[in-house]
PDB file of C-alpha atoms in Angstrom:
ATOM      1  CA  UNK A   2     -22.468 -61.441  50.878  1.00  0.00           C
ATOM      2  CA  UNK A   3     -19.199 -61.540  49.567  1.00  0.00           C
ATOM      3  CA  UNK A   4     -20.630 -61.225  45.742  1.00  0.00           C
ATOM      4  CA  UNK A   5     -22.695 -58.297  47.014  1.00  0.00           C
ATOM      5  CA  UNK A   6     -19.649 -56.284  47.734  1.00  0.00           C
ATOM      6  CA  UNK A   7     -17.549 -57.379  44.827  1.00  0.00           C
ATOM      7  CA  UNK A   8     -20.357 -55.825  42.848  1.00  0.00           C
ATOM      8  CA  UNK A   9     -20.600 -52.667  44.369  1.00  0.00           C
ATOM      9  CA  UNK A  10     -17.041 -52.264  44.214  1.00  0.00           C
ATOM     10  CA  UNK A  11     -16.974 -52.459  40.208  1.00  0.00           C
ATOM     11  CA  UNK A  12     -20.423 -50.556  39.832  1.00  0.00           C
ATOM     12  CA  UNK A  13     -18.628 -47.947  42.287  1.00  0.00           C
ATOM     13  CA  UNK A  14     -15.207 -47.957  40.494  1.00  0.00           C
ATOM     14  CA  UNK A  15     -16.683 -48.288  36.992  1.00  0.00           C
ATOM     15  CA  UNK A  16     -19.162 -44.995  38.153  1.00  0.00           C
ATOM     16  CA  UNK A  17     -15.864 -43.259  38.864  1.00  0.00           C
ATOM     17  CA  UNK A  18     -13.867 -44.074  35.827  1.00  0.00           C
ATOM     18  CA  UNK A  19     -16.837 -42.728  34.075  1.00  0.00           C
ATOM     19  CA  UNK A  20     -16.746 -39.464  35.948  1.00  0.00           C
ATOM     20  CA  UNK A  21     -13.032 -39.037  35.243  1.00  0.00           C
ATOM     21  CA  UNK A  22     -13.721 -39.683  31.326  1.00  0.00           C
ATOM     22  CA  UNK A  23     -16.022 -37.383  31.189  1.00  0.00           C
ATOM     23  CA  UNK A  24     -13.886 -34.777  33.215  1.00  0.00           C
ATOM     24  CA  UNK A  25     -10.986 -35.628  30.975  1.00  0.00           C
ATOM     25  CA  UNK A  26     -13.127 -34.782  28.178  1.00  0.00           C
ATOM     26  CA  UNK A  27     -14.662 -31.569  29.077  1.00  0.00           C
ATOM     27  CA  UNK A  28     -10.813 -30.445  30.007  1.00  0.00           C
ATOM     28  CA  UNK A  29      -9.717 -31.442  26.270  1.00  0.00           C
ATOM     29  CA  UNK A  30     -13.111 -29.278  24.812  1.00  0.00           C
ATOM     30  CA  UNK A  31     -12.186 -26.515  26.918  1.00  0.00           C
ATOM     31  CA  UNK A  32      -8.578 -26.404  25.874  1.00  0.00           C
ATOM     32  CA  UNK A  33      -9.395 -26.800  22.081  1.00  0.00           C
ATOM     33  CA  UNK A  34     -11.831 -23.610  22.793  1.00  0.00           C
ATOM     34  CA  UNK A  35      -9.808 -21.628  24.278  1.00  0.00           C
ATOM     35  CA  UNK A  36      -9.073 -18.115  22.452  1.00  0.00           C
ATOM     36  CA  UNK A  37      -5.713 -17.757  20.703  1.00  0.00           C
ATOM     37  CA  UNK A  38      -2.705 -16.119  23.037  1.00  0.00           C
ATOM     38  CA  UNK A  39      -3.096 -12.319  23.121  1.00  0.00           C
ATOM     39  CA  UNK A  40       0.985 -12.115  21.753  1.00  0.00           C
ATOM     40  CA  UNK A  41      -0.803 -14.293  18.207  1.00  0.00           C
ATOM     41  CA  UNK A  42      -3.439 -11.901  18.579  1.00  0.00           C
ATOM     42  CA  UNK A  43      -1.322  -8.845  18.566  1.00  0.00           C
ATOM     43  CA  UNK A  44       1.007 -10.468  16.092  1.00  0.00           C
ATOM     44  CA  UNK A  45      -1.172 -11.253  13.700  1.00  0.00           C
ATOM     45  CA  UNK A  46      -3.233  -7.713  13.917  1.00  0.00           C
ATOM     46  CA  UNK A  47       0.155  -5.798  13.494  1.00  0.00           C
ATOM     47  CA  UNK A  48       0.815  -7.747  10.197  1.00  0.00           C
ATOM     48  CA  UNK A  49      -2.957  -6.498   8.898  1.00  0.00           C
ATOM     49  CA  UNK A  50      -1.275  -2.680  10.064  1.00  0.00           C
ATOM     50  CA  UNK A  51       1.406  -3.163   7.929  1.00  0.00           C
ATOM     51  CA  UNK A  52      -0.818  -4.389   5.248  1.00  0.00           C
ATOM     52  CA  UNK A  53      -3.163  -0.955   5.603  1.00  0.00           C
ATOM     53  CA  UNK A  54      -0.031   1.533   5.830  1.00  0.00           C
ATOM     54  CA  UNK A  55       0.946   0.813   1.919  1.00  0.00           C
ATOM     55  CA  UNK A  56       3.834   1.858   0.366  1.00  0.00           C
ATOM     56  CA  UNK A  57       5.920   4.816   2.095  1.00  0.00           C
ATOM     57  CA  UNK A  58       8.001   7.037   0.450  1.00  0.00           C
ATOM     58  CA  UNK A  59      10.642   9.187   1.736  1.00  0.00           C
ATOM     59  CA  UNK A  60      12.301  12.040   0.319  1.00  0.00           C
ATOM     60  CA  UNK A  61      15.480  13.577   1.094  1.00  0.00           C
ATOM     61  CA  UNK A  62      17.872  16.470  -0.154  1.00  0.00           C
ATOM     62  CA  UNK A  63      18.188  19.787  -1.714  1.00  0.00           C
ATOM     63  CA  UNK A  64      15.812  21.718  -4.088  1.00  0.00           C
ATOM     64  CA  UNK A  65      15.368  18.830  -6.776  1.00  0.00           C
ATOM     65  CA  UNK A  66      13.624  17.025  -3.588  1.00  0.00           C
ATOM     66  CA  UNK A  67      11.961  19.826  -3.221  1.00  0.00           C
ATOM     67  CA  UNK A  68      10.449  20.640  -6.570  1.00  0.00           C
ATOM     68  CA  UNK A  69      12.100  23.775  -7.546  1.00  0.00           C
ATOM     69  CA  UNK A  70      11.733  25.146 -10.650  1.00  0.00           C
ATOM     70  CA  UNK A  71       8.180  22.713 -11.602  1.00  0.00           C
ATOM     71  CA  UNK A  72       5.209  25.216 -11.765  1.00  0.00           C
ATOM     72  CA  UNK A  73       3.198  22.435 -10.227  1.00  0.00           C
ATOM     73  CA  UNK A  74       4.713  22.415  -7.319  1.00  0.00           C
ATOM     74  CA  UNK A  75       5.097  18.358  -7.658  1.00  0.00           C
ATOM     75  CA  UNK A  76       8.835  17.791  -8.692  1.00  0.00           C
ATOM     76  CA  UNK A  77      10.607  14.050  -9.457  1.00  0.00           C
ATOM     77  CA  UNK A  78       9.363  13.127  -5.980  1.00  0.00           C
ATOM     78  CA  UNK A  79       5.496  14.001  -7.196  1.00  0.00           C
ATOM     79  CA  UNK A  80       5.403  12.523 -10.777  1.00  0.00           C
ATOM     80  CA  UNK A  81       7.066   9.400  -8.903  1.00  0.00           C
ATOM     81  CA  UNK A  82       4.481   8.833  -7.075  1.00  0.00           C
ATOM     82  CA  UNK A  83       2.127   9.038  -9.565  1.00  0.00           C
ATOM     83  CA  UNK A  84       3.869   6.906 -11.983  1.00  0.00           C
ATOM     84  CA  UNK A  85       3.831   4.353  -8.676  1.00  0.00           C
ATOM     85  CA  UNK A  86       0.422   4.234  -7.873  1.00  0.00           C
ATOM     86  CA  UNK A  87      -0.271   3.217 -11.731  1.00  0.00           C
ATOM     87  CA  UNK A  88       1.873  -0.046 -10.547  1.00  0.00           C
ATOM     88  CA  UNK A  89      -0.299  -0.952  -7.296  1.00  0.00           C
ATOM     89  CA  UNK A  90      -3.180  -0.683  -6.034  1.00  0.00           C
ATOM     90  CA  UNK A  91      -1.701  -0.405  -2.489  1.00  0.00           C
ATOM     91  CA  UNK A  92      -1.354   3.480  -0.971  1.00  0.00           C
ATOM     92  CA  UNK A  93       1.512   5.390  -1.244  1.00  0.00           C
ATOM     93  CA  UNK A  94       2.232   8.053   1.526  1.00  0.00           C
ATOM     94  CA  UNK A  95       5.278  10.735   0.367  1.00  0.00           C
ATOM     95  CA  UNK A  96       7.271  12.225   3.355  1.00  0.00           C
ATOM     96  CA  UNK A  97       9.428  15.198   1.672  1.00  0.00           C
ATOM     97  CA  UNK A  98      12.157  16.557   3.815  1.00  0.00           C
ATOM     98  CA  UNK A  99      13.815  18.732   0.734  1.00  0.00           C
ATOM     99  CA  UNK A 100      15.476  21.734   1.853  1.00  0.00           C
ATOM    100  CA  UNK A 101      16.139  24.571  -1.028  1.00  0.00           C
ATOM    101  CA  UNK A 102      20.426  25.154  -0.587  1.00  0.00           C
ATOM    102  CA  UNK A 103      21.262  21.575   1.457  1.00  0.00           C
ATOM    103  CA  UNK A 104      24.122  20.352   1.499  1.00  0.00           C
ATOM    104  CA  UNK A 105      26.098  17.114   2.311  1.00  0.00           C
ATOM    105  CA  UNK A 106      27.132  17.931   5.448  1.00  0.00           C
ATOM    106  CA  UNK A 107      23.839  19.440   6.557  1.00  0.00           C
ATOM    107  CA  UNK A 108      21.664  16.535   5.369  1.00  0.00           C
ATOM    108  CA  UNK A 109      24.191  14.549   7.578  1.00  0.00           C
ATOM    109  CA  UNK A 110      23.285  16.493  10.392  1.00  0.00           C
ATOM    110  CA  UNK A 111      19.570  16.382   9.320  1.00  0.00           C
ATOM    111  CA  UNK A 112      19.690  12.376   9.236  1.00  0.00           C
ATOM    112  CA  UNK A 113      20.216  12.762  12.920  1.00  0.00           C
ATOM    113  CA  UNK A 114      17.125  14.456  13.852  1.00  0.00           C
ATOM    114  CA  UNK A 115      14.711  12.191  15.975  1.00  0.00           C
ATOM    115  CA  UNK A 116      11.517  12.970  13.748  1.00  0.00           C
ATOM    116  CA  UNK A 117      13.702  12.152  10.643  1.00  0.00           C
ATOM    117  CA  UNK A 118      14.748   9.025  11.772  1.00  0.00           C
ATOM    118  CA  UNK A 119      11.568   8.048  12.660  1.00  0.00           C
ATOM    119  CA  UNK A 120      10.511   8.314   9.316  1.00  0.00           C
ATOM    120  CA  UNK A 121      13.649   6.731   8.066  1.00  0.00           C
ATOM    121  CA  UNK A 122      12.654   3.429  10.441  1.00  0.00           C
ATOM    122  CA  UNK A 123       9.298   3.259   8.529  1.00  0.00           C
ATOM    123  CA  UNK A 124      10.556   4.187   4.957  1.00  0.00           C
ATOM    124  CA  UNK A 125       9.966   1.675   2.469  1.00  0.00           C
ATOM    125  CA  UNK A 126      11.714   3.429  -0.338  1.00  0.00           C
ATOM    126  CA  UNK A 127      14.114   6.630  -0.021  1.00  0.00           C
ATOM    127  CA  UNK A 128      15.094   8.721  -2.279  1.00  0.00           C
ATOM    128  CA  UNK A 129      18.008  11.661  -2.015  1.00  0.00           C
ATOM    129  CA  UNK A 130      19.371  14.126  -4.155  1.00  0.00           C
ATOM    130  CA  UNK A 131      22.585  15.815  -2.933  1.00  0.00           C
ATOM    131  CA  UNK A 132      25.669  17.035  -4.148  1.00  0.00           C
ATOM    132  CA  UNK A 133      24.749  19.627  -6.344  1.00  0.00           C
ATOM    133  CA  UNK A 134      25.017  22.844  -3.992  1.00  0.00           C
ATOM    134  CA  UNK A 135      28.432  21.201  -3.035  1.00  0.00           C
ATOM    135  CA  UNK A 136      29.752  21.281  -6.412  1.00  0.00           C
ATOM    136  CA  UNK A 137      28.306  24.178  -7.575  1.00  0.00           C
ATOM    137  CA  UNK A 138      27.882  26.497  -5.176  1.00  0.00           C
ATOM    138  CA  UNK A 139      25.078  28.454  -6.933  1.00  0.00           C
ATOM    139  CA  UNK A 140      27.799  28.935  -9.862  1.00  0.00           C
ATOM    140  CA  UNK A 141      30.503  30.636  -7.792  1.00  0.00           C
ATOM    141  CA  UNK A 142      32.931  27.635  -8.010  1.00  0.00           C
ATOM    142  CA  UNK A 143      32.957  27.709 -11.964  1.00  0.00           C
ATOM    143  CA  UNK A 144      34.347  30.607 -12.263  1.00  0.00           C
ATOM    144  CA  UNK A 145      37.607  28.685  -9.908  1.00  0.00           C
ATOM    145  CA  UNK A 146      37.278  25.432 -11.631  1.00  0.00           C
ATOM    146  CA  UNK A 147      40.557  23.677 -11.059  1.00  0.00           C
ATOM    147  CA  UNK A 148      41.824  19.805 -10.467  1.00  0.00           C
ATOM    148  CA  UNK A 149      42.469  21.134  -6.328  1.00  0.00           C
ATOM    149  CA  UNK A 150      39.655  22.879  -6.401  1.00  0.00           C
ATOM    150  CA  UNK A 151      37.503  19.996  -7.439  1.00  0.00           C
ATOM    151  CA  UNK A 152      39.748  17.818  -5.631  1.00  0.00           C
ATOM    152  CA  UNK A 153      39.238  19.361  -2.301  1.00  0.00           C
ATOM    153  CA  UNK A 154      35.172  19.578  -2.736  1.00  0.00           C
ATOM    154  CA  UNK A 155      34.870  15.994  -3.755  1.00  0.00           C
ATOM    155  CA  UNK A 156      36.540  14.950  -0.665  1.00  0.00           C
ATOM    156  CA  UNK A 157      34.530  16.485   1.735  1.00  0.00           C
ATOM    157  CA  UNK A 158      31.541  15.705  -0.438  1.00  0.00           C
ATOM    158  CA  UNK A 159      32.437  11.950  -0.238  1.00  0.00           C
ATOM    159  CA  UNK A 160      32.629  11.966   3.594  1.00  0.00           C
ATOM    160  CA  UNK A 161      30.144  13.536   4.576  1.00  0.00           C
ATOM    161  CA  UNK A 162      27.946  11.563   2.065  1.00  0.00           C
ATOM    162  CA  UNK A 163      28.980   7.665   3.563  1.00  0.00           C
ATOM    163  CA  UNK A 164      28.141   9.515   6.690  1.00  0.00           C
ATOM    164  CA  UNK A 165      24.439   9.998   5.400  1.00  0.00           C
ATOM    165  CA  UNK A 166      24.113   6.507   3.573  1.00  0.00           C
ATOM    166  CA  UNK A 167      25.989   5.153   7.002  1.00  0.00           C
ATOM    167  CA  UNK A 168      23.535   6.962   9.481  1.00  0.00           C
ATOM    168  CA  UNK A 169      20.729   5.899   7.115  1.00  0.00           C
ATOM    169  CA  UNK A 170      21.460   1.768   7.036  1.00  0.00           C
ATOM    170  CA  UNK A 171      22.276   1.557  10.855  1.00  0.00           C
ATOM    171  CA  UNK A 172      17.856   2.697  11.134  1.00  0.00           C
ATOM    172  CA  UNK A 173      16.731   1.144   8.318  1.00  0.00           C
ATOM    173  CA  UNK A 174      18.993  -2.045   7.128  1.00  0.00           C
ATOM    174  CA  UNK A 175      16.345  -3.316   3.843  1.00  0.00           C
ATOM    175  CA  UNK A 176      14.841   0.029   2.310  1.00  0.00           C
ATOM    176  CA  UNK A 177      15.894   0.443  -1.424  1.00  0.00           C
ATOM    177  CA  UNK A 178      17.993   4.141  -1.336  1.00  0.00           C
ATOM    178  CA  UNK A 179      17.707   6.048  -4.815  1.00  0.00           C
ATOM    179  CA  UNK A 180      20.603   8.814  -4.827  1.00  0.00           C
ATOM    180  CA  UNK A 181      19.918  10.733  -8.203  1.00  0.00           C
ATOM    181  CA  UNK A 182      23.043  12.098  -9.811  1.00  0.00           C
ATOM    182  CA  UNK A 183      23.890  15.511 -11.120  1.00  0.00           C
ATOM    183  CA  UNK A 184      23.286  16.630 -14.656  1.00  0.00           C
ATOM    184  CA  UNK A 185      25.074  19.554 -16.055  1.00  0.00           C
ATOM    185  CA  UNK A 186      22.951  23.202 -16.289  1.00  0.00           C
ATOM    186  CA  UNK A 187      25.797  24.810 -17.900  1.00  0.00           C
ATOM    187  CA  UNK A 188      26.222  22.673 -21.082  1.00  0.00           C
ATOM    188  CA  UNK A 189      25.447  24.942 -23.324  1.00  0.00           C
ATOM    189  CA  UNK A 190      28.240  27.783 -21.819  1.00  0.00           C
ATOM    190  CA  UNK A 191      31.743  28.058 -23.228  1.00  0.00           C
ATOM    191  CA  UNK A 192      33.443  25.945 -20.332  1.00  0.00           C
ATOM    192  CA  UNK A 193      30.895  22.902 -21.480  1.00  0.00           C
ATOM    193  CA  UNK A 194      33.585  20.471 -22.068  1.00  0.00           C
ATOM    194  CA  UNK A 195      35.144  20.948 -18.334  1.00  0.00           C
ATOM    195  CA  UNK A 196      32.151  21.560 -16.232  1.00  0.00           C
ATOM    196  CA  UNK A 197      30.836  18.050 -17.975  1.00  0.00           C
ATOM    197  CA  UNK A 198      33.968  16.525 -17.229  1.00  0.00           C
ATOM    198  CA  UNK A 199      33.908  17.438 -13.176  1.00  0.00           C
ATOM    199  CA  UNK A 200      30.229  16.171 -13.399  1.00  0.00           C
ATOM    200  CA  UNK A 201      30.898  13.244 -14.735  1.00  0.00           C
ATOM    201  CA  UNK A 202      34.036  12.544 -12.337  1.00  0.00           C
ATOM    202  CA  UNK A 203      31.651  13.378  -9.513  1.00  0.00           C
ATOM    203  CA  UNK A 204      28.967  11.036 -10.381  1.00  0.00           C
ATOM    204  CA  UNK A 205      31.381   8.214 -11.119  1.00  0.00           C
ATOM    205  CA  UNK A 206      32.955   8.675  -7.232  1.00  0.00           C
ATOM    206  CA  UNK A 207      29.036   8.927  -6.101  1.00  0.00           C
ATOM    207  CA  UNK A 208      27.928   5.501  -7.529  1.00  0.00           C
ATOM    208  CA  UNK A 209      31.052   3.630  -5.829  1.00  0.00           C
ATOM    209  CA  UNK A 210      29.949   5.164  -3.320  1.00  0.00           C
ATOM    210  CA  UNK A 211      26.611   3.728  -3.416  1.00  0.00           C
ATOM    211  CA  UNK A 212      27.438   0.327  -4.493  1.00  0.00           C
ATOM    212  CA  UNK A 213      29.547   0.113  -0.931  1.00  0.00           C
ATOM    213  CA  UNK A 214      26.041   0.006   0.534  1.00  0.00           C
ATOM    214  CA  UNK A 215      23.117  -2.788   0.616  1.00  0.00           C
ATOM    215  CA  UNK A 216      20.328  -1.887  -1.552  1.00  0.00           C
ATOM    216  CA  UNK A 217      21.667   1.655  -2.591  1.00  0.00           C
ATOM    217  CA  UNK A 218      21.366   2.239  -6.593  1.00  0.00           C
ATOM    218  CA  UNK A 219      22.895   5.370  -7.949  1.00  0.00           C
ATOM    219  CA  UNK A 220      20.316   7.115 -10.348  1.00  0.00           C
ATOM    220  CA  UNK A 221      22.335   8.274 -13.646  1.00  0.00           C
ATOM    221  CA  UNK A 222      20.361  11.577 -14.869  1.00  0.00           C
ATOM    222  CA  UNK A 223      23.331  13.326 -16.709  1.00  0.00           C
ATOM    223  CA  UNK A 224      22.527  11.819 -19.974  1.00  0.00           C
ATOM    224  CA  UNK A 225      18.399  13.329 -19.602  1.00  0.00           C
ATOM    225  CA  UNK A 226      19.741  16.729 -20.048  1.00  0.00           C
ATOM    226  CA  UNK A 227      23.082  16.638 -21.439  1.00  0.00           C
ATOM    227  CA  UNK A 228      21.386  17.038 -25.354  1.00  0.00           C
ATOM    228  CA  UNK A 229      18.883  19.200 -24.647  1.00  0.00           C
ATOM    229  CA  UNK A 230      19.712  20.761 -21.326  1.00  0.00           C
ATOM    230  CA  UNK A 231      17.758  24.361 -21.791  1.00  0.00           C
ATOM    231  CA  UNK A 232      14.872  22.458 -22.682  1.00  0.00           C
ATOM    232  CA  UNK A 233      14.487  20.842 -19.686  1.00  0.00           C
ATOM    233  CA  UNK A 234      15.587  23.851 -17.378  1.00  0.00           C
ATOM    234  CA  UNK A 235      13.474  26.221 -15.721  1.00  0.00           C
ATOM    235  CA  UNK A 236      13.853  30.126 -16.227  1.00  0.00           C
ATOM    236  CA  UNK A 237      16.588  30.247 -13.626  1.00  0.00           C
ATOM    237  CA  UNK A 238      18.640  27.996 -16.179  1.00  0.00           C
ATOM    238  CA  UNK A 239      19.596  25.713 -13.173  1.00  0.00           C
ATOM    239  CA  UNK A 240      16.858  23.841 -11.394  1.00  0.00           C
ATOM    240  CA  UNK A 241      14.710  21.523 -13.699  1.00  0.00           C
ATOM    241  CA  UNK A 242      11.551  22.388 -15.429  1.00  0.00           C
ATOM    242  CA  UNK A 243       8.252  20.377 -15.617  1.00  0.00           C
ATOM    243  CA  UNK A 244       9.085  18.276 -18.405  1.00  0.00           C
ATOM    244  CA  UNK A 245      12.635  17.498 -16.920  1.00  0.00           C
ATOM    245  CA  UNK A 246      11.449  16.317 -13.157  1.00  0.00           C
ATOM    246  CA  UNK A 247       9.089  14.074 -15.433  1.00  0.00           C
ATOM    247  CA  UNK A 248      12.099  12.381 -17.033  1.00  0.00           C
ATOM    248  CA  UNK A 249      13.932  12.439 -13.726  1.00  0.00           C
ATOM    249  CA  UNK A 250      10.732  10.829 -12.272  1.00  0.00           C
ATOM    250  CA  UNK A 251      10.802   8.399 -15.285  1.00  0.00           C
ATOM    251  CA  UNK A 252      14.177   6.992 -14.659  1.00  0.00           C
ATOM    252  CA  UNK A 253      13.530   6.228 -11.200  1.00  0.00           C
ATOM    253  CA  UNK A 254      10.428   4.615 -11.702  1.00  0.00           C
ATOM    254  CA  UNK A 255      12.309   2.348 -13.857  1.00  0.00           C
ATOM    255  CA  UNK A 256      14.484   0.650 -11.616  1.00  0.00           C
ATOM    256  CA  UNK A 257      12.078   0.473  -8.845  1.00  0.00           C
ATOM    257  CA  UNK A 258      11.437  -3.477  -7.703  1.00  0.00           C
ATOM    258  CA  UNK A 259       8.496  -3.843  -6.313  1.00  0.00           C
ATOM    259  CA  UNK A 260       9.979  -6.949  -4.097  1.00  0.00           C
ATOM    260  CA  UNK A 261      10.421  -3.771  -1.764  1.00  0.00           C
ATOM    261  CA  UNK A 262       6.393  -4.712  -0.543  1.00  0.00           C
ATOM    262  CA  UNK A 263       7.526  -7.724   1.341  1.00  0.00           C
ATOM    263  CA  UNK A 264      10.183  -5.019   3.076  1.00  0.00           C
ATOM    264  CA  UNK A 265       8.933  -5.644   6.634  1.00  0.00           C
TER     265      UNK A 265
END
């Protein structure tokens, strides 16, 4: 009697052990099965996203943003991007907030707009040109060329301009910044000698500028037109042709990394 219930005790505990093993092992198949967690999901379906936006291109500044003076329409900021896209095969989307007359201290207030710091945030490359209305005024300084003068415009030029670059890196930290610098349109007049000498004192104080900020390179263009400067003008003797917002485009496309990909 005694064996009898020594038996059924193991066949009962052994039948239980086996129901637990196989529990055990349906919990394990279940867990290995399960779908991924919805924050990998998400994660890994906003790295595709990135993947599909391409490369994105924003353009700030005056009339050279804008294209003035190119019968095409396109300007640096157009030929750019074509020169670009003959590097990748990814797409490049152009955002150009050019403004015909800006200057400094209204691109500094235009940095501050919500819609253009939105596009700032997603920017993998900028691009500015500035400086050119300060300085020049539409050719009504020239004529009052002096070391104040000058002095006096650089000044404000230079603060208002680490206000844009500042504004700029606090939204966007990694984006490559391309600030083109002036050329001279009046080389070929009788004050040449000092009108190239203030332009080339005012590009000099732009790239320090530039080099006190993380991934900002200052874009010579003075020596593009300084030879040949009518050739490269447009009708208006001030604004760049065709052929010169090629070159301009040219240079840029030169010192572009494309390391920028892996921005984000």
């Amino acid at each position: 009697m005694r064996k009898n219930i020594t038996l059924s005790i193991l066949i009962g505990s052994s039948i239980v052990c086996l129901l637990w093993l196989i529990g055990l092992g349906w919990v394990l198949i279940d867990y290995n099965n399960q779908p991924e967690s919805s924050a990998k999901i998400a994660s890994e379906e906003k790295i595709k996203e990135m993947e599909k936006d391409g490369i994105r291109l924003l353009a700030l500044g005056d009339s050279l943003t804008r294209g003035t003076g190119d019968d095409t329409g396109k300007g640096y900021v157009g030929y750019l991007s074509d020169a670009l896209e003959e590097k990748t095969e990814e797409e490049i989307t152009i955002t150009n907030y050019g403004i015909k007359g800006l200057t400094t201290d209204k691109l500094a207030e235009q940095v501050k707009e919500d819609e253009v710091q939105r596009q700032i945030t997603h920017a993998d490359l900028l691009f500015i040109t500035i400086g050119g209305n300060d300085l020049f005024q539409g050719g009504e300084s020239l004529s009052e060329l002096n070391e104040d003068s000058i002095s006096k415009l650089m000044k404000a030029y230079s603060e208002q301009l680490q206000a844009v670059l500042s504004s700029i890196r606090s939204i966007n930290k990694d984006a490559p910044i391309y600030l083109m610098g002036l050329y001279n349109p009046f080389n070929d007049l009788d004050n040449s000698a000092l009108t190239s000498q203030v332009v080339r004192t005012w590009n000099n104080a732009t790239a320090e500028i530039c080099a006190k900020y993380k991934q900002t390179i200052f874009v010579p263009t003075y020596d593009i037109f300084q030879q040949n400067v009518q050739q490269y003008l447009y009708s208006d003797h001030f604004h760049p042709n065709k052929k010169g917002y090629q070159l301009m485009a040219e240079r840029v496309a030169s010192l572009i990394s494309w390391e920028v990909n892996d921005n984000e």
